[in-house]
């Protein structure tokens, strides 16, 4: 999953960047409202972490402009401890949830997981497809109850596909959502990761849609 972090305080931004990346996310960062507005308007994100007190353009204005443009990614806003008016303004502008500073990184990660799940139509932390279960909370994958060990990139790819089950996802979309903006993206590596995942799962849930990409669907013997 690919996130946009918008935070202008260097120390806090560094802590969040490290924690979000350790949590398995590809993360782009903006430290002012103008850059944030541009990135959110031109790039594809699964969620945004947005501080409201930003230089150049404030966070509420940025969020209002995104929503006016039809950008519907989930937004988690960061607010001050006594900033109840900020919370109200942010939620009214189109935010989906908020955390109050100072906060625990674990809470940010939990709220992001919930926002992303709900935005894709999933209510629980465990995603299922046939005998395959992916736990978004622990970043583990099981087949018939037995854990299958995936690399970080393999997990990111499988997680994205399972969040979009029954949808055709292109190689380009996968590349955009599992790598940071400044990473040298090569969509050819996606096929390598898919082949590795297929071998490790040994369950035919990842289908190739010729010329279009990949789709997660239940194996024929368990479908229905």
Short mmCIF file of C-alpha atoms in Angstrom, two decimals:
data_model
loop_
_atom_site.label_atom_id
_atom_site.label_comp_id
_atom_site.label_asym_id
_atom_site.label_seq_id
_atom_site.Cartn_x
_atom_site.Cartn_y
_atom_site.Cartn_z
CA UNK A 1 0.00 0.00 0.00
CA UNK A 2 1.23 3.48 -0.86
CA UNK A 3 0.77 6.42 1.51
CA UNK A 4 1.32 10.15 1.41
CA UNK A 5 2.63 11.63 4.66
CA UNK A 6 2.16 15.40 4.99
CA UNK A 7 4.04 16.73 8.01
CA UNK A 8 6.29 19.79 8.24
CA UNK A 9 7.96 19.15 11.62
CA UNK A 10 11.22 17.34 10.69
CA UNK A 11 11.61 15.17 13.80
CA UNK A 12 8.00 13.98 13.79
CA UNK A 13 8.09 13.45 10.03
CA UNK A 14 11.21 11.31 10.39
CA UNK A 15 9.63 9.19 13.11
CA UNK A 16 6.46 8.69 11.11
CA UNK A 17 8.33 7.89 7.89
CA UNK A 18 10.40 5.24 9.64
CA UNK A 19 7.41 3.74 11.42
CA UNK A 20 5.19 3.65 8.34
CA UNK A 21 7.89 2.06 6.22
CA UNK A 22 8.60 -0.49 8.96
CA UNK A 23 4.86 -1.16 8.92
CA UNK A 24 5.14 -2.28 5.29
CA UNK A 25 3.98 0.85 3.48
CA UNK A 26 5.56 2.66 0.57
CA UNK A 27 5.59 6.30 1.67
CA UNK A 28 5.95 9.64 -0.11
CA UNK A 29 6.49 12.76 2.00
CA UNK A 30 5.54 16.42 1.62
CA UNK A 31 6.47 19.10 4.17
CA UNK A 32 4.17 21.88 2.95
CA UNK A 33 0.63 22.26 1.68
CA UNK A 34 1.57 23.22 -1.87
CA UNK A 35 3.63 20.06 -2.49
CA UNK A 36 1.01 17.96 -0.72
CA UNK A 37 -1.76 19.33 -2.91
CA UNK A 38 0.22 18.56 -6.06
CA UNK A 39 1.12 15.00 -5.02
CA UNK A 40 -2.40 14.15 -3.87
CA UNK A 41 -3.83 15.53 -7.11
CA UNK A 42 -1.44 13.74 -9.45
CA UNK A 43 -0.41 10.49 -7.73
CA UNK A 44 -2.39 7.46 -6.62
CA UNK A 45 -2.47 6.77 -2.87
CA UNK A 46 -4.21 4.21 -0.69
CA UNK A 47 -4.36 6.67 2.22
CA UNK A 48 -2.98 10.02 3.39
CA UNK A 49 -1.70 11.10 6.80
CA UNK A 50 -2.25 14.86 6.91
CA UNK A 51 -1.11 17.44 9.45
CA UNK A 52 -3.41 20.45 9.38
CA UNK A 53 -0.93 23.12 10.48
CA UNK A 54 1.12 23.36 7.29
CA UNK A 55 3.15 26.17 5.68
CA UNK A 56 2.18 27.71 2.31
CA UNK A 57 -1.31 26.13 2.21
CA UNK A 58 -3.02 24.86 5.37
CA UNK A 59 -4.13 21.25 5.63
CA UNK A 60 -7.87 21.94 5.67
CA UNK A 61 -7.64 23.87 2.39
CA UNK A 62 -5.54 21.10 0.83
CA UNK A 63 -8.10 18.50 1.88
CA UNK A 64 -11.03 20.57 0.59
CA UNK A 65 -9.32 20.94 -2.79
CA UNK A 66 -8.66 17.20 -3.02
CA UNK A 67 -12.28 16.40 -2.29
CA UNK A 68 -13.46 19.02 -4.79
CA UNK A 69 -11.29 17.26 -7.39
CA UNK A 70 -12.94 13.95 -6.56
CA UNK A 71 -9.92 12.45 -4.81
CA UNK A 72 -11.52 9.92 -2.47
CA UNK A 73 -8.55 8.26 -0.74
CA UNK A 74 -8.94 7.90 3.05
CA UNK A 75 -7.39 10.76 5.04
CA UNK A 76 -6.16 10.51 8.62
CA UNK A 77 -5.56 13.97 10.09
CA UNK A 78 -3.09 14.87 12.83
CA UNK A 79 -4.37 17.45 15.33
CA UNK A 80 -3.13 19.19 18.49
CA UNK A 81 -4.25 17.91 21.89
CA UNK A 82 -6.56 20.89 22.48
CA UNK A 83 -7.43 21.41 18.82
CA UNK A 84 -11.09 20.38 18.92
CA UNK A 85 -11.92 23.04 16.33
CA UNK A 86 -9.22 21.58 14.04
CA UNK A 87 -10.81 18.16 14.36
CA UNK A 88 -14.22 19.53 13.41
CA UNK A 89 -12.81 21.53 10.48
CA UNK A 90 -10.83 18.56 9.23
CA UNK A 91 -13.75 16.14 9.43
CA UNK A 92 -16.07 18.66 7.78
CA UNK A 93 -13.51 19.11 4.98
CA UNK A 94 -13.62 15.39 4.22
CA UNK A 95 -11.23 13.63 6.62
CA UNK A 96 -12.11 10.06 7.62
CA UNK A 97 -10.45 9.91 11.03
CA UNK A 98 -7.99 11.72 13.27
CA UNK A 99 -5.29 11.15 15.89
CA UNK A 100 -4.33 13.69 18.53
CA UNK A 101 -0.71 14.70 19.16
CA UNK A 102 1.20 13.33 20.95
CA UNK A 103 0.22 9.87 19.72
CA UNK A 104 1.55 6.35 19.67
CA UNK A 105 2.72 5.06 16.30
CA UNK A 106 0.77 1.86 16.92
CA UNK A 107 -2.45 3.87 16.98
CA UNK A 108 -1.62 5.56 13.68
CA UNK A 109 -0.89 2.20 12.06
CA UNK A 110 -4.08 0.64 13.44
CA UNK A 111 -6.25 3.52 12.23
CA UNK A 112 -4.63 3.41 8.80
CA UNK A 113 -5.21 -0.33 8.49
CA UNK A 114 -8.87 0.18 9.39
CA UNK A 115 -9.31 3.10 6.97
CA UNK A 116 -7.73 1.21 4.08
CA UNK A 117 -9.74 -1.95 4.79
CA UNK A 118 -13.02 -0.06 4.95
CA UNK A 119 -12.23 1.90 1.79
CA UNK A 120 -11.90 -1.44 -0.04
CA UNK A 121 -15.06 -2.91 1.50
CA UNK A 122 -13.43 -5.05 4.20
CA UNK A 123 -14.57 -4.84 7.81
CA UNK A 124 -12.12 -7.25 9.47
CA UNK A 125 -8.33 -7.39 9.72
CA UNK A 126 -8.23 -10.87 8.18
CA UNK A 127 -8.69 -11.17 4.42
CA UNK A 128 -9.69 -14.56 3.04
CA UNK A 129 -9.60 -16.21 -0.38
CA UNK A 130 -10.20 -19.95 -0.42
CA UNK A 131 -7.71 -21.53 2.00
CA UNK A 132 -5.52 -18.40 2.01
CA UNK A 133 -5.78 -15.94 4.89
CA UNK A 134 -3.86 -12.65 5.08
CA UNK A 135 -3.75 -10.92 8.46
CA UNK A 136 -3.32 -7.17 7.93
CA UNK A 137 -2.62 -6.62 11.63
CA UNK A 138 0.33 -9.03 11.95
CA UNK A 139 1.45 -9.02 8.28
CA UNK A 140 1.29 -12.81 8.15
CA UNK A 141 -0.15 -15.19 5.56
CA UNK A 142 -1.58 -18.65 6.15
CA UNK A 143 -2.72 -21.47 3.88
CA UNK A 144 -5.04 -23.98 5.57
CA UNK A 145 -3.82 -22.65 8.91
CA UNK A 146 -0.12 -23.08 8.18
CA UNK A 147 1.96 -19.93 7.96
CA UNK A 148 3.61 -19.15 4.63
CA UNK A 149 6.64 -16.88 4.87
CA UNK A 150 6.74 -14.09 2.31
CA UNK A 151 9.30 -11.35 1.81
CA UNK A 152 8.21 -7.78 2.54
CA UNK A 153 7.66 -6.98 -1.14
CA UNK A 154 5.80 -10.25 -1.74
CA UNK A 155 3.50 -9.46 1.18
CA UNK A 156 2.86 -5.93 -0.09
CA UNK A 157 1.90 -7.25 -3.51
CA UNK A 158 -0.36 -10.02 -2.21
CA UNK A 159 -1.96 -7.63 0.29
CA UNK A 160 -2.78 -5.13 -2.45
CA UNK A 161 -4.32 -7.82 -4.65
CA UNK A 162 -6.36 -9.26 -1.77
CA UNK A 163 -7.64 -5.81 -0.79
CA UNK A 164 -8.85 -5.59 -4.42
CA UNK A 165 -10.18 -9.14 -4.71
CA UNK A 166 -12.14 -9.89 -7.90
CA UNK A 167 -10.73 -6.73 -9.54
CA UNK A 168 -8.22 -6.73 -12.38
CA UNK A 169 -5.08 -4.90 -11.21
CA UNK A 170 -2.50 -3.87 -13.79
CA UNK A 171 1.25 -4.30 -13.37
CA UNK A 172 1.58 -0.52 -13.50
CA UNK A 173 -0.90 -0.06 -10.64
CA UNK A 174 0.88 -2.67 -8.55
CA UNK A 175 4.21 -0.98 -9.18
CA UNK A 176 2.81 2.42 -8.17
CA UNK A 177 1.35 1.08 -4.94
CA UNK A 178 4.18 -1.05 -3.56
CA UNK A 179 7.12 1.27 -4.28
CA UNK A 180 7.97 4.76 -3.01
CA UNK A 181 7.75 7.62 -5.51
CA UNK A 182 11.54 7.95 -5.80
CA UNK A 183 12.15 4.21 -6.26
CA UNK A 184 13.37 3.09 -9.68
CA UNK A 185 10.15 1.34 -10.62
CA UNK A 186 10.38 -1.61 -12.97
CA UNK A 187 7.06 -3.32 -13.63
CA UNK A 188 8.90 -6.41 -14.92
CA UNK A 189 9.75 -7.33 -11.33
CA UNK A 190 6.03 -7.69 -10.59
CA UNK A 191 5.88 -10.88 -12.64
CA UNK A 192 8.81 -12.26 -10.67
CA UNK A 193 7.08 -11.53 -7.35
CA UNK A 194 3.78 -13.02 -8.57
CA UNK A 195 5.52 -16.24 -9.63
CA UNK A 196 7.25 -16.49 -6.25
CA UNK A 197 3.98 -15.96 -4.37
CA UNK A 198 2.21 -18.57 -6.48
CA UNK A 199 4.90 -21.15 -5.67
CA UNK A 200 4.85 -20.38 -1.95
CA UNK A 201 1.05 -20.45 -1.64
CA UNK A 202 0.64 -23.43 -3.95
CA UNK A 203 -2.99 -22.38 -4.35
CA UNK A 204 -4.22 -20.94 -7.68
CA UNK A 205 -5.78 -17.72 -6.39
CA UNK A 206 -3.75 -15.27 -8.52
CA UNK A 207 -5.05 -15.32 -12.08
CA UNK A 208 -3.30 -13.65 -15.01
CA UNK A 209 -5.65 -11.60 -17.17
CA UNK A 210 -3.82 -11.47 -20.46
CA UNK A 211 -2.85 -7.97 -21.50
CA UNK A 212 -4.44 -6.41 -18.41
CA UNK A 213 -2.80 -7.67 -15.23
CA UNK A 214 -3.78 -9.92 -12.32
CA UNK A 215 -6.89 -10.80 -10.35
CA UNK A 216 -7.39 -12.57 -7.02
CA UNK A 217 -10.22 -15.07 -7.11
CA UNK A 218 -11.17 -18.21 -5.25
CA UNK A 219 -9.82 -21.49 -6.67
CA UNK A 220 -12.36 -23.33 -8.79
CA UNK A 221 -12.61 -26.23 -6.36
CA UNK A 222 -13.52 -23.92 -3.46
CA UNK A 223 -15.45 -21.19 -5.28
CA UNK A 224 -19.08 -20.86 -4.27
#
